[in-house]
Amino acid sequence: MNSSYLIKYNIAARLAGLAIGFAFALLYAQHQIMTGDQWQMLHKGYLGAYQDTWLAFGNAASAVGNVPGSLSAWIVGGPLLFWDSPWSPMLVLIGLRILSYLMFDAVIKAVFSQQVRLLFMVAYWLNPWLLYDSQLYNPAYLCFFTALHFWSAFKLRDKPSFTFSFLHVLAIGGAMQLHYSWPVLAVISCCLLYRRMSHPNWWGVITAGLVILASLIPYFQAYTASDELSRESDRYIG
């Protein structure tokens, strides 16, 4: 079996896998069970799109209060400004998950064989858990920011880059505005830096940090004005 045939076979298999995964994602999205988490996302999105009120905080976590920032409102309400249908933020979510696969695949391609790329597609993109999670639920967006973090870290392994350093830190900030597990990404970045496996451009890091802080100013204002955004808990963030 010659190499050109293998390349054509792998391309066809990956395209078919992407199509199958996309079809299943639509199927799961159509039949998602609406619970409190989904209604929270839709409420913030429609409040922004219909009344131009973009809440400065995200979903209420189970124990430690609302996640900071207005990203949850914008990722739902932003698409509604272009198409007034719940399918608009749902399609954006599926699109972000496709991008997450492509970013992971770009790293797999640079390191492993074509066969491993196929195995990864099955293990990740066709994973029943990932497909089942095709719903308007804040942790469903984490795969995009995780992939962005991983891909940008891979780009920084040899030399500094303002763009990839900016995206790397922005990935941590984006995850922070969706779920309290974001410190995992920050710890990974610190470990890579400590082991000298990452070479960030510090201007990119600082710029991304300032952008994240600026996006959280409304949240800090709301936090000081309301005690409901935080709750005492014996659980730990992350």
Short mmCIF file of C-alpha atoms in Angstrom, two decimals:
data_model
loop_
_atom_site.label_atom_id
_atom_site.label_comp_id
_atom_site.label_asym_id
_atom_site.label_seq_id
_atom_site.Cartn_x
_atom_site.Cartn_y
_atom_site.Cartn_z
CA MET A 1 0.00 0.00 0.00
CA ASN A 2 1.73 3.19 -1.19
CA SER A 3 2.00 6.38 0.83
CA SER A 4 -0.20 8.47 -1.51
CA TYR A 5 -3.07 6.03 -1.03
CA LEU A 6 -2.64 6.19 2.75
CA ILE A 7 -2.69 9.98 2.66
CA LYS A 8 -5.88 10.03 0.56
CA TYR A 9 -7.47 7.41 2.82
CA ASN A 10 -6.63 9.38 5.97
CA ILE A 11 -7.98 12.63 4.53
CA ALA A 12 -11.23 10.95 3.48
CA ALA A 13 -11.56 9.23 6.86
CA ARG A 14 -11.00 12.46 8.78
CA LEU A 15 -13.52 14.35 6.67
CA ALA A 16 -16.06 11.57 7.16
CA GLY A 17 -15.35 11.57 10.89
CA LEU A 18 -15.84 15.34 11.10
CA ALA A 19 -19.16 15.06 9.25
CA ILE A 20 -20.38 12.22 11.47
CA GLY A 21 -19.37 14.07 14.62
CA PHE A 22 -21.07 17.26 13.42
CA ALA A 23 -24.28 15.35 12.67
CA PHE A 24 -24.28 13.74 16.12
CA ALA A 25 -23.56 17.11 17.75
CA LEU A 26 -26.65 18.56 16.05
CA LEU A 27 -28.68 15.53 17.17
CA TYR A 28 -27.58 15.88 20.78
CA ALA A 29 -28.12 19.64 20.68
CA GLN A 30 -31.67 19.18 19.36
CA HIS A 31 -32.52 16.77 22.20
CA GLN A 32 -30.62 18.41 25.06
CA ILE A 33 -32.44 18.43 28.38
CA MET A 34 -32.98 22.00 29.55
CA THR A 35 -31.91 22.37 33.17
CA GLY A 36 -30.97 25.32 35.36
CA ASP A 37 -27.54 25.70 33.79
CA GLN A 38 -28.93 26.01 30.27
CA TRP A 39 -31.63 28.44 31.36
CA GLN A 40 -29.00 30.60 33.07
CA MET A 41 -27.02 30.81 29.83
CA LEU A 42 -30.09 31.63 27.74
CA HIS A 43 -31.35 34.19 30.25
CA LYS A 44 -28.07 36.14 30.19
CA GLY A 45 -27.86 35.93 26.40
CA TYR A 46 -31.41 37.11 25.72
CA LEU A 47 -31.12 39.82 28.37
CA GLY A 48 -28.13 41.20 26.49
CA ALA A 49 -29.57 40.79 22.99
CA TYR A 50 -33.07 42.08 23.80
CA GLN A 51 -32.44 44.68 26.52
CA ASP A 52 -28.76 45.51 25.97
CA THR A 53 -28.05 44.42 29.54
CA TRP A 54 -24.88 42.37 29.58
CA LEU A 55 -24.53 40.83 33.01
CA ALA A 56 -21.02 41.05 34.45
CA PHE A 57 -21.06 37.53 35.86
CA GLY A 58 -21.58 34.02 34.56
CA ASN A 59 -23.42 30.95 35.81
CA ALA A 60 -23.84 30.32 39.51
CA ALA A 61 -21.51 27.51 40.51
CA SER A 62 -22.68 24.77 42.85
CA ALA A 63 -20.81 26.09 45.86
CA VAL A 64 -18.54 29.08 45.33
CA GLY A 65 -20.73 31.71 43.70
CA ASN A 66 -21.01 33.02 40.15
CA VAL A 67 -18.04 32.79 37.81
CA PRO A 68 -16.61 36.23 36.97
CA GLY A 69 -16.97 38.15 33.73
CA SER A 70 -19.57 38.71 31.02
CA LEU A 71 -18.22 36.15 28.53
CA SER A 72 -21.15 33.80 29.25
CA ALA A 73 -23.58 36.54 28.24
CA TRP A 74 -21.72 37.45 25.05
CA ILE A 75 -21.18 33.93 23.71
CA VAL A 76 -24.94 33.42 23.83
CA GLY A 77 -26.26 36.94 23.28
CA GLY A 78 -23.75 37.88 20.57
CA PRO A 79 -24.96 35.26 18.06
CA LEU A 80 -28.59 36.19 18.89
CA LEU A 81 -27.91 39.69 17.56
CA PHE A 82 -27.32 38.14 14.12
CA TRP A 83 -29.96 35.38 14.18
CA ASP A 84 -32.76 35.46 16.72
CA SER A 85 -32.90 31.75 17.39
CA PRO A 86 -31.54 29.49 20.16
CA TRP A 87 -29.77 27.62 17.37
CA SER A 88 -27.44 30.58 16.74
CA PRO A 89 -25.46 30.26 20.02
CA MET A 90 -25.73 26.47 19.71
CA LEU A 91 -24.07 26.51 16.27
CA VAL A 92 -21.37 28.85 17.58
CA LEU A 93 -20.68 26.38 20.39
CA ILE A 94 -20.42 23.46 17.95
CA GLY A 95 -18.15 25.59 15.74
CA LEU A 96 -15.86 26.32 18.69
CA ARG A 97 -15.70 22.61 19.47
CA ILE A 98 -14.72 21.89 15.86
CA LEU A 99 -11.97 24.51 16.20
CA SER A 100 -10.81 22.79 19.37
CA TYR A 101 -10.43 19.53 17.46
CA LEU A 102 -8.52 21.25 14.65
CA MET A 103 -6.10 22.86 17.13
CA PHE A 104 -5.47 19.57 18.91
CA ASP A 105 -5.10 17.85 15.54
CA ALA A 106 -2.53 20.43 14.39
CA VAL A 107 -0.29 19.43 17.29
CA ILE A 108 -0.90 15.70 16.78
CA LYS A 109 -0.01 16.12 13.11
CA ALA A 110 3.32 17.76 13.96
CA VAL A 111 4.35 14.97 16.32
CA PHE A 112 2.66 11.70 15.36
CA SER A 113 1.73 9.63 12.31
CA GLN A 114 -1.43 9.80 10.19
CA GLN A 115 -2.76 6.70 11.91
CA VAL A 116 -2.44 8.35 15.32
CA ARG A 117 -4.34 11.36 13.98
CA LEU A 118 -7.21 9.04 13.05
CA LEU A 119 -7.17 7.42 16.46
CA PHE A 120 -7.19 10.83 18.11
CA MET A 121 -10.18 11.93 16.03
CA VAL A 122 -12.13 8.88 17.21
CA ALA A 123 -11.02 9.31 20.82
CA TYR A 124 -11.78 13.05 20.92
CA TRP A 125 -14.15 14.30 18.25
CA LEU A 126 -16.27 11.13 18.14
CA ASN A 127 -16.15 10.67 21.90
CA PRO A 128 -19.72 10.05 23.16
CA TRP A 129 -19.09 12.22 26.22
CA LEU A 130 -17.94 15.17 24.10
CA LEU A 131 -20.89 14.79 21.75
CA TYR A 132 -23.37 14.40 24.60
CA ASP A 133 -22.03 17.66 26.03
CA SER A 134 -23.21 19.56 22.92
CA GLN A 135 -25.47 21.77 24.98
CA LEU A 136 -25.67 25.38 26.15
CA TYR A 137 -23.75 24.65 29.31
CA ASN A 138 -20.75 26.72 30.41
CA PRO A 139 -18.30 23.77 30.81
CA ALA A 140 -19.12 22.76 27.21
CA TYR A 141 -17.01 25.72 26.05
CA LEU A 142 -13.94 24.65 28.01
CA CYS A 143 -12.65 22.30 25.30
CA PHE A 144 -12.06 25.33 23.03
CA PHE A 145 -10.02 27.22 25.62
CA THR A 146 -8.17 24.06 26.61
CA ALA A 147 -7.26 23.42 22.97
CA LEU A 148 -6.20 27.05 22.50
CA HIS A 149 -4.02 26.77 25.60
CA PHE A 150 -2.45 23.51 24.36
CA TRP A 151 -1.91 24.71 20.78
CA SER A 152 -0.40 28.06 21.80
CA ALA A 153 1.87 26.32 24.34
CA PHE A 154 3.12 24.03 21.57
CA LYS A 155 3.88 27.08 19.41
CA LEU A 156 5.92 28.59 22.26
CA ARG A 157 8.13 25.55 22.81
CA ASP A 158 11.05 26.89 20.72
CA LYS A 159 10.87 30.67 20.55
CA PRO A 160 8.85 33.58 21.96
CA SER A 161 5.87 34.97 20.07
CA PHE A 162 3.71 37.93 21.04
CA THR A 163 0.63 36.48 19.31
CA PHE A 164 0.84 33.00 20.79
CA SER A 165 1.78 34.34 24.24
CA PHE A 166 -1.26 36.62 24.08
CA LEU A 167 -3.54 33.75 23.02
CA HIS A 168 -2.07 31.44 25.67
CA VAL A 169 -2.89 33.77 28.55
CA LEU A 170 -6.22 34.71 26.95
CA ALA A 171 -7.16 31.02 26.97
CA ILE A 172 -6.71 30.95 30.74
CA GLY A 173 -8.76 34.13 31.12
CA GLY A 174 -11.53 32.78 28.90
CA ALA A 175 -11.74 29.55 30.89
CA MET A 176 -11.84 31.61 34.10
CA GLN A 177 -15.03 33.33 32.92
CA LEU A 178 -16.75 29.99 32.35
CA HIS A 179 -15.72 27.55 35.08
CA TYR A 180 -13.77 27.42 38.32
CA SER A 181 -11.46 24.69 37.00
CA TRP A 182 -9.38 27.32 35.19
CA PRO A 183 -6.43 27.14 37.68
CA VAL A 184 -5.53 23.79 36.10
CA LEU A 185 -4.46 25.64 32.93
CA ALA A 186 -2.54 28.24 34.94
CA VAL A 187 -0.66 25.53 36.85
CA ILE A 188 0.23 23.76 33.58
CA SER A 189 1.63 27.02 32.18
CA CYS A 190 3.70 27.58 35.31
CA CYS A 191 5.06 24.02 35.11
CA LEU A 192 6.04 24.50 31.46
CA LEU A 193 7.75 27.77 32.32
CA TYR A 194 9.55 26.25 35.30
CA ARG A 195 10.84 23.36 33.17
CA ARG A 196 11.83 25.80 30.41
CA MET A 197 9.55 24.05 27.96
CA SER A 198 7.79 27.32 27.12
CA HIS A 199 9.32 30.59 25.90
CA PRO A 200 6.68 33.32 26.25
CA ASN A 201 6.90 36.84 24.96
CA TRP A 202 6.34 38.85 28.12
CA TRP A 203 4.76 41.77 26.30
CA GLY A 204 2.16 39.35 24.97
CA VAL A 205 1.60 37.98 28.47
CA ILE A 206 1.23 41.45 29.97
CA THR A 207 -1.10 42.66 27.19
CA ALA A 208 -3.36 39.63 27.60
CA GLY A 209 -3.37 40.10 31.37
CA LEU A 210 -4.44 43.73 30.97
CA VAL A 211 -7.20 42.74 28.53
CA ILE A 212 -8.50 40.15 31.01
CA LEU A 213 -8.40 42.62 33.90
CA ALA A 214 -10.22 45.25 31.82
CA SER A 215 -12.94 42.74 30.93
CA LEU A 216 -13.43 42.02 34.65
CA ILE A 217 -13.88 45.64 35.76
CA PRO A 218 -17.72 45.42 35.53
CA TYR A 219 -17.59 42.21 37.55
CA PHE A 220 -15.50 43.79 40.31
CA GLN A 221 -17.98 46.66 40.44
CA ALA A 222 -20.92 44.27 40.67
CA TYR A 223 -19.10 42.12 43.23
CA THR A 224 -18.58 45.03 45.62
CA ALA A 225 -22.22 46.07 45.25
CA SER A 226 -23.79 42.62 45.79
CA ASP A 227 -23.17 39.87 48.33
CA GLU A 228 -25.03 37.35 46.19
CA LEU A 229 -22.13 36.86 43.76
CA SER A 230 -20.04 35.00 46.33
CA ARG A 231 -20.85 32.27 48.81
CA GLU A 232 -18.82 30.75 51.61
CA SER A 233 -17.94 27.12 50.94
CA ASP A 234 -15.70 24.35 52.19
CA ARG A 235 -14.87 23.47 48.58
CA TYR A 236 -11.81 24.76 46.77
CA ILE A 237 -11.69 26.61 43.45
CA GLY A 238 -10.33 24.39 40.70
#
